[in-house]
Short mmCIF file of C-alpha atoms in Angstrom, two decimals:
data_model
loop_
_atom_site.label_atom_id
_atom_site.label_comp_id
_atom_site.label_asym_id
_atom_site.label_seq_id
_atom_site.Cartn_x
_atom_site.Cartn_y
_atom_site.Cartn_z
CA UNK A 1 -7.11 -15.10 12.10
CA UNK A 2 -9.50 -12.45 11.01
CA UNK A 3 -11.90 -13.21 8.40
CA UNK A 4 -13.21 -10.84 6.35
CA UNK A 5 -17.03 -10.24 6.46
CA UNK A 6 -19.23 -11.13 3.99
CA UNK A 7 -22.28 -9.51 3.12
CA UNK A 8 -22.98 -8.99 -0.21
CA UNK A 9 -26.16 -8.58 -2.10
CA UNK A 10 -28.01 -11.06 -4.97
CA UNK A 11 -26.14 -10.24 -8.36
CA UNK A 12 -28.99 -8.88 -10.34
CA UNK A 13 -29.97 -10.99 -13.16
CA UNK A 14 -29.14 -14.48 -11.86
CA UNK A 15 -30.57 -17.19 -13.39
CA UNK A 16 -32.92 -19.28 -11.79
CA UNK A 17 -32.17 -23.37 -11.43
CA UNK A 18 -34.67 -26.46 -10.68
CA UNK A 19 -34.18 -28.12 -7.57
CA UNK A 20 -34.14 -31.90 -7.11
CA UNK A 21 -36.41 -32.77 -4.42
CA UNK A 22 -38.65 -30.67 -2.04
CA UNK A 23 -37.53 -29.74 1.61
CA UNK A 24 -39.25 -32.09 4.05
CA UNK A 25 -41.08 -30.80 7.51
CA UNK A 26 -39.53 -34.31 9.30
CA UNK A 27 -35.62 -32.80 8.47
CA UNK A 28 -34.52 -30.81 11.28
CA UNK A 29 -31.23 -28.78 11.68
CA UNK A 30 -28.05 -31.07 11.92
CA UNK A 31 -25.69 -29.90 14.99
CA UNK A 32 -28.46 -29.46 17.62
CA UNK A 33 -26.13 -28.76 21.02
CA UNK A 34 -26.79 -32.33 23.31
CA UNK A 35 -26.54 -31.54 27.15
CA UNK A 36 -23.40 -31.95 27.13
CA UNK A 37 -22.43 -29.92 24.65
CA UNK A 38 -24.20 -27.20 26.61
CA UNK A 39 -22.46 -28.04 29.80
CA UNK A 40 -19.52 -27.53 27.93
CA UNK A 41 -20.67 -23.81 26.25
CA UNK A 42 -21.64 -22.82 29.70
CA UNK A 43 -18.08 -24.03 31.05
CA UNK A 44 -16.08 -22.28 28.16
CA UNK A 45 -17.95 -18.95 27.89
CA UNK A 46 -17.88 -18.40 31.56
CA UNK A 47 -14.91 -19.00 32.16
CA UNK A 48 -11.90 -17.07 33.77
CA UNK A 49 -10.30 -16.61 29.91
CA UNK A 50 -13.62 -15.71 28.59
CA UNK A 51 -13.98 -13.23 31.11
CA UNK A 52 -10.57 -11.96 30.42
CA UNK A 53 -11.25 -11.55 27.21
CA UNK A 54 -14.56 -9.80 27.68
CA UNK A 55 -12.27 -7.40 29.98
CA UNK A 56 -9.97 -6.47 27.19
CA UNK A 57 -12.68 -5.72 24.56
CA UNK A 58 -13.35 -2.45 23.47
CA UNK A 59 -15.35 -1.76 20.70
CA UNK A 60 -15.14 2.23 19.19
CA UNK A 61 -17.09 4.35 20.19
CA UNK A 62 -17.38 2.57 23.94
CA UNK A 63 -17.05 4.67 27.19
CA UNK A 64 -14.76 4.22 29.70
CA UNK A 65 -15.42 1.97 32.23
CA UNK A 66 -15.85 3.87 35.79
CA UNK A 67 -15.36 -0.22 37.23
CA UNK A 68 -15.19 -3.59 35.45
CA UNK A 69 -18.63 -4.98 34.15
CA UNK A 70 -17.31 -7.64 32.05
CA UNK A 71 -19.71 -10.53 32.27
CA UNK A 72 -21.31 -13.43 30.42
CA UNK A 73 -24.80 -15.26 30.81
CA UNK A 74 -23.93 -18.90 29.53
CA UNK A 75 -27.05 -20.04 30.79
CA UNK A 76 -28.37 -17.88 28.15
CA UNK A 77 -27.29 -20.21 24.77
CA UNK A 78 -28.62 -19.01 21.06
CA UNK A 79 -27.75 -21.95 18.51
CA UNK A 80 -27.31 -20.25 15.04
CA UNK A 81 -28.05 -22.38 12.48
CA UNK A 82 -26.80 -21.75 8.86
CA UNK A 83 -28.12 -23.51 5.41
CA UNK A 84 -25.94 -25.81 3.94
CA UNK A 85 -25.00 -26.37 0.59
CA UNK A 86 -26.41 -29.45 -0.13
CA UNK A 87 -30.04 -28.48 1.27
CA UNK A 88 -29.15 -25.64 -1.66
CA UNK A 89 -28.39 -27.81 -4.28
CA UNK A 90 -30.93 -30.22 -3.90
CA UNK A 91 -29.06 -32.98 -2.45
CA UNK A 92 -30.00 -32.79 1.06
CA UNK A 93 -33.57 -32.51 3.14
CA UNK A 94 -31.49 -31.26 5.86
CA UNK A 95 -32.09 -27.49 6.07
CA UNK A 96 -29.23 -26.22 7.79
CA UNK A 97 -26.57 -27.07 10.38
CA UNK A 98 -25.37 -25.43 13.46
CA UNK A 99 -22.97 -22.51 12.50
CA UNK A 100 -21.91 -21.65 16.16
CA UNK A 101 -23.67 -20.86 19.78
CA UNK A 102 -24.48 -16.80 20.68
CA UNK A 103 -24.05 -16.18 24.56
CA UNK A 104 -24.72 -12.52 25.53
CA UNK A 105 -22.15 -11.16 27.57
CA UNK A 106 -21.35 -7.13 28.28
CA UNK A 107 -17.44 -5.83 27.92
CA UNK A 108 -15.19 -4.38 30.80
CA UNK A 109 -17.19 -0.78 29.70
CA UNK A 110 -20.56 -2.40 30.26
CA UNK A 111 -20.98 -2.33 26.52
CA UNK A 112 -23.29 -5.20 24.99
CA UNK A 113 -21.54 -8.04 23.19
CA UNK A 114 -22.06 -11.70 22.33
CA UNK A 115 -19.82 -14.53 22.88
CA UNK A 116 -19.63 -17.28 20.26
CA UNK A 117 -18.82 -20.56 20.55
CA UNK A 118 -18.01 -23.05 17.62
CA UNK A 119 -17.62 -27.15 17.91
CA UNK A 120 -14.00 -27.79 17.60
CA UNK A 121 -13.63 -31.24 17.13
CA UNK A 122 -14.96 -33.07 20.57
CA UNK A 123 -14.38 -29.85 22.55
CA UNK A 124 -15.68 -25.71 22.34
CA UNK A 125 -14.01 -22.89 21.93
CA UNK A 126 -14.35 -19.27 21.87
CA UNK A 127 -13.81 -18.16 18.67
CA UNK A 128 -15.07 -14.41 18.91
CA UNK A 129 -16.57 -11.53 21.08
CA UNK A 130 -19.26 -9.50 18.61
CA UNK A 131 -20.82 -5.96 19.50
CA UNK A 132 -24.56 -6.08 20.20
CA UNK A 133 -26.44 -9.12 21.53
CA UNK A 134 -28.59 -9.90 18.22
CA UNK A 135 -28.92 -13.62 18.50
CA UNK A 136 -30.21 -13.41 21.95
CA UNK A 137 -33.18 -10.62 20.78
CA UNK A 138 -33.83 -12.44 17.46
CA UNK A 139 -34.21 -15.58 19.29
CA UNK A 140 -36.21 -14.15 21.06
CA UNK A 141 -38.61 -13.16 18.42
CA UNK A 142 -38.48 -16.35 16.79
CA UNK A 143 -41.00 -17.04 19.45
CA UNK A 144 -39.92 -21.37 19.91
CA UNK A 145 -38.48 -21.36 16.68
CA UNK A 146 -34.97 -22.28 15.46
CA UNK A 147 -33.00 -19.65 14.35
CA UNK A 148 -31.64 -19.27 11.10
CA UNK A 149 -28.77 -17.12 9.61
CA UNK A 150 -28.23 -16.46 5.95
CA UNK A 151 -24.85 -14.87 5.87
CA UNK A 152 -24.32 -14.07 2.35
CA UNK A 153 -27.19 -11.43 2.67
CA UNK A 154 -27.66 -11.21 6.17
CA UNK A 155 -30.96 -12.34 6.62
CA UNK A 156 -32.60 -13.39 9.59
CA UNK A 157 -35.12 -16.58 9.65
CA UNK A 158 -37.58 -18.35 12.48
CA UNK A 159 -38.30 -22.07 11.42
CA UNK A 160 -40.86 -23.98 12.48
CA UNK A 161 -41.39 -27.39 10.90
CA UNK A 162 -41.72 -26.98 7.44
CA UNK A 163 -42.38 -23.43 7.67
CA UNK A 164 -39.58 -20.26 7.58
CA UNK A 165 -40.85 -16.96 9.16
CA UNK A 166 -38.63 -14.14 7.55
CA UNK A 167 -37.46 -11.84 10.78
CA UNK A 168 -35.11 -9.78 8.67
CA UNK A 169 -35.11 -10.31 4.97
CA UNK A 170 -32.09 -7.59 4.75
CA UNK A 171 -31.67 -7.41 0.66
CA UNK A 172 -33.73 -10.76 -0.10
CA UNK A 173 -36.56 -8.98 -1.54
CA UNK A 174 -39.22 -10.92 1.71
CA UNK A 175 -40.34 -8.46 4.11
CA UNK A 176 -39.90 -9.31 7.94
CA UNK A 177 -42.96 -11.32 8.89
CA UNK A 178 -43.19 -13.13 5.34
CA UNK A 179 -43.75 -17.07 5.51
CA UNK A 180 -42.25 -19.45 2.91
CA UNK A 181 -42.49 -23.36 2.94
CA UNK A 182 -39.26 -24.82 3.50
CA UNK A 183 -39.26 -25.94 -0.38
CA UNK A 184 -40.31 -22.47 -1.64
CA UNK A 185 -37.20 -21.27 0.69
CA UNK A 186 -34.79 -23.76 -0.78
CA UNK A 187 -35.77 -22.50 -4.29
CA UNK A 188 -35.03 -19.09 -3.40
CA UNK A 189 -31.55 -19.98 -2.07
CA UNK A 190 -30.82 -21.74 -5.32
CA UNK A 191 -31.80 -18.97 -7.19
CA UNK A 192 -29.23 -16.85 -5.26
CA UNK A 193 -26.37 -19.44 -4.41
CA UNK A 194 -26.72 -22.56 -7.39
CA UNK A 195 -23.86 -20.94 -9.71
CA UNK A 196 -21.72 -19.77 -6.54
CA UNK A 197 -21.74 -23.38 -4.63
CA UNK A 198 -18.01 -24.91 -3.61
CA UNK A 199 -16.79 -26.22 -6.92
CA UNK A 200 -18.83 -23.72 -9.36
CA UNK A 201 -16.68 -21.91 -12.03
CA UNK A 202 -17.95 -18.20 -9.54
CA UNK A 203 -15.72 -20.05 -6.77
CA UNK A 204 -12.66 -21.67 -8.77
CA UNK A 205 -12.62 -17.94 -10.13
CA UNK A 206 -12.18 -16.69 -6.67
CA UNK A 207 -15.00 -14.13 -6.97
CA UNK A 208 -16.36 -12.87 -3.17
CA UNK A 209 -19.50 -12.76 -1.89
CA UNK A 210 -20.27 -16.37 -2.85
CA UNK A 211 -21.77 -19.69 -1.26
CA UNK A 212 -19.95 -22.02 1.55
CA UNK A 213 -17.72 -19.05 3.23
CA UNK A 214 -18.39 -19.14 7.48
CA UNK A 215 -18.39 -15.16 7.67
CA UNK A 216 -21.02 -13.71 9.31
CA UNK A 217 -22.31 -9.96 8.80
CA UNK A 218 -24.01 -7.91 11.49
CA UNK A 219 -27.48 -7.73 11.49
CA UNK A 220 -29.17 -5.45 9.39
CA UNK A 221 -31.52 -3.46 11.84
CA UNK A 222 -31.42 -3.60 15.52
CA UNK A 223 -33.82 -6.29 16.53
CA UNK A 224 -34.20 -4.24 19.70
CA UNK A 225 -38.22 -3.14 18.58
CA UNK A 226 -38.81 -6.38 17.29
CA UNK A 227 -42.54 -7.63 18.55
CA UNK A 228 -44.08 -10.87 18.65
CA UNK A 229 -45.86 -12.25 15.23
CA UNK A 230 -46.13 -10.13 12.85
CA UNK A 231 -42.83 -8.92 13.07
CA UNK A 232 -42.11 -5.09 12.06
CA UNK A 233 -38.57 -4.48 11.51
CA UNK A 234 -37.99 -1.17 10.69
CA UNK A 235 -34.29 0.42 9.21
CA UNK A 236 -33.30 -2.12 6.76
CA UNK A 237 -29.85 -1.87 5.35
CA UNK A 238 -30.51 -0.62 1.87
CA UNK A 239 -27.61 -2.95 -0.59
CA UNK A 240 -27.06 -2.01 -4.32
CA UNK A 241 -26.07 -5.25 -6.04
CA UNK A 242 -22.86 -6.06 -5.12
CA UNK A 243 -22.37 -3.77 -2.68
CA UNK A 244 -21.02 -5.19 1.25
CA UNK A 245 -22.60 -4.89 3.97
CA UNK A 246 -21.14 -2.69 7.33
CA UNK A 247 -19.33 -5.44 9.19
CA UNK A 248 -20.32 -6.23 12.50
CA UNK A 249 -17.77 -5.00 15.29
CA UNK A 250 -16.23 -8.19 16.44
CA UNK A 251 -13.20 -8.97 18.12
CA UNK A 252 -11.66 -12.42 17.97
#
């Protein structure tokens, strides 16, 4: 099933809450792929359906394909990792937990995509084919870092120990390059999310754009010029409050 992209910006005027607790630099992300895990990405996103798949994709705007180029590079394996909502709340030293595994991969037309994979109970599955191979080029710039995906705004993050390198800040108000402690990043994610966690009076009144969904936005510039530290990304996607952001081309 399609699921509809979020990307909203902060609501203006949003109050600011106290945190319980302070982010600790021993907490790492929850979900880290084992070996076999990645035996089993690399099994799954090169496969014959993958491939299939890949075939079948066309994004608009792609060229026709003068002879198949679908292919995927599951040797190549970007683990997005996404906050949770108890590191949010306060509740949780755990900064985030693996939202699903980027594998670049190019259509029938040649065009670049990315394959992700999500943890379905013991086993992975495809679960989408994305335009663009972000993950891989962010990853990239997160230079050893993990990488880090804020959804809601569709910001970009390196983290390293107890420290979060901002590679695309999108409508946060941090420019790319900024560097926050993990705590002083957990504060500014309650600031945005406290009043819009699962079980808030923003989510029993069904309002969008809030805390806990799994959509995922496309990145707000192409990380394509991105250099090593300090990072310069230029374009930003300019939000008003409220506004969404252009959804990333995806087929599932």
């Amino acid at each position: 099933m399609l699921r509809k992209t979020l990307g909203v910006a902060v609501l203006a005027g949003a109050t600011m809450l106290t945190t319980n607790g302070a982010a600790s630099a021993a907490s790492g992300p929850a979900g880290a792929p084992t070996p076999a895990d990645t035996a089993a990405i690399e099994q799954v996103t090169g496969g014959p359906a993958t491939l299939g798949r890949l075939a079948e994709t066309k994004f608009p705007g792609s060229h026709a394909a003068t002879a198949a180029q679908q292919a995927a590079d599951p040797r190549t394996q970007v683990p997005v990792y996404e906050p949770t909502a108890a590191f949010v709340a306060g509740k949780s030293d755990v900064p985030a937990a693996l939202a699903y595994v980027a594998v670049p991969a190019r259509t029938g037309d040649g065009t670049a995509a990315t394959v992700w994979a999500e943890r379905q109970g013991p086993a992975w599955a495809v679960v989408n084919v994305a335009s663009g191979d972000y993950e891989r080029q962010y990853a990239q710039a997160a230079t050893g870092g993990y990488l880090l995906h804020e959804p809601q705004v569709n910001a970009w993050y390196a983290v390293h120990g107890d420290t979060v390198t901002v590679l695309d800040g999108s409508v946060t108000g941090f420019a790319a390059g900024t560097k926050l402690s993990l705590a002083d990043y957990r504060a500014a994610l309650h600031e945005r999310y406290a009043d819009k966690l699962p079980g808030s009076a923003y989510d029993r009144d069904g309002a969008g754009g809030g805390y806990g969904g799994r959509e995922r936005a496309v990145p707000a510039a192409d990380p394509g010029d991105v250099p090593a530290l300090p990072f310069v990304l230029g374009g930003v996607l300019v939000l008003l409050a409220g506004a969404a952001a252009v959804p990333r081309l995806r087929r599932r």
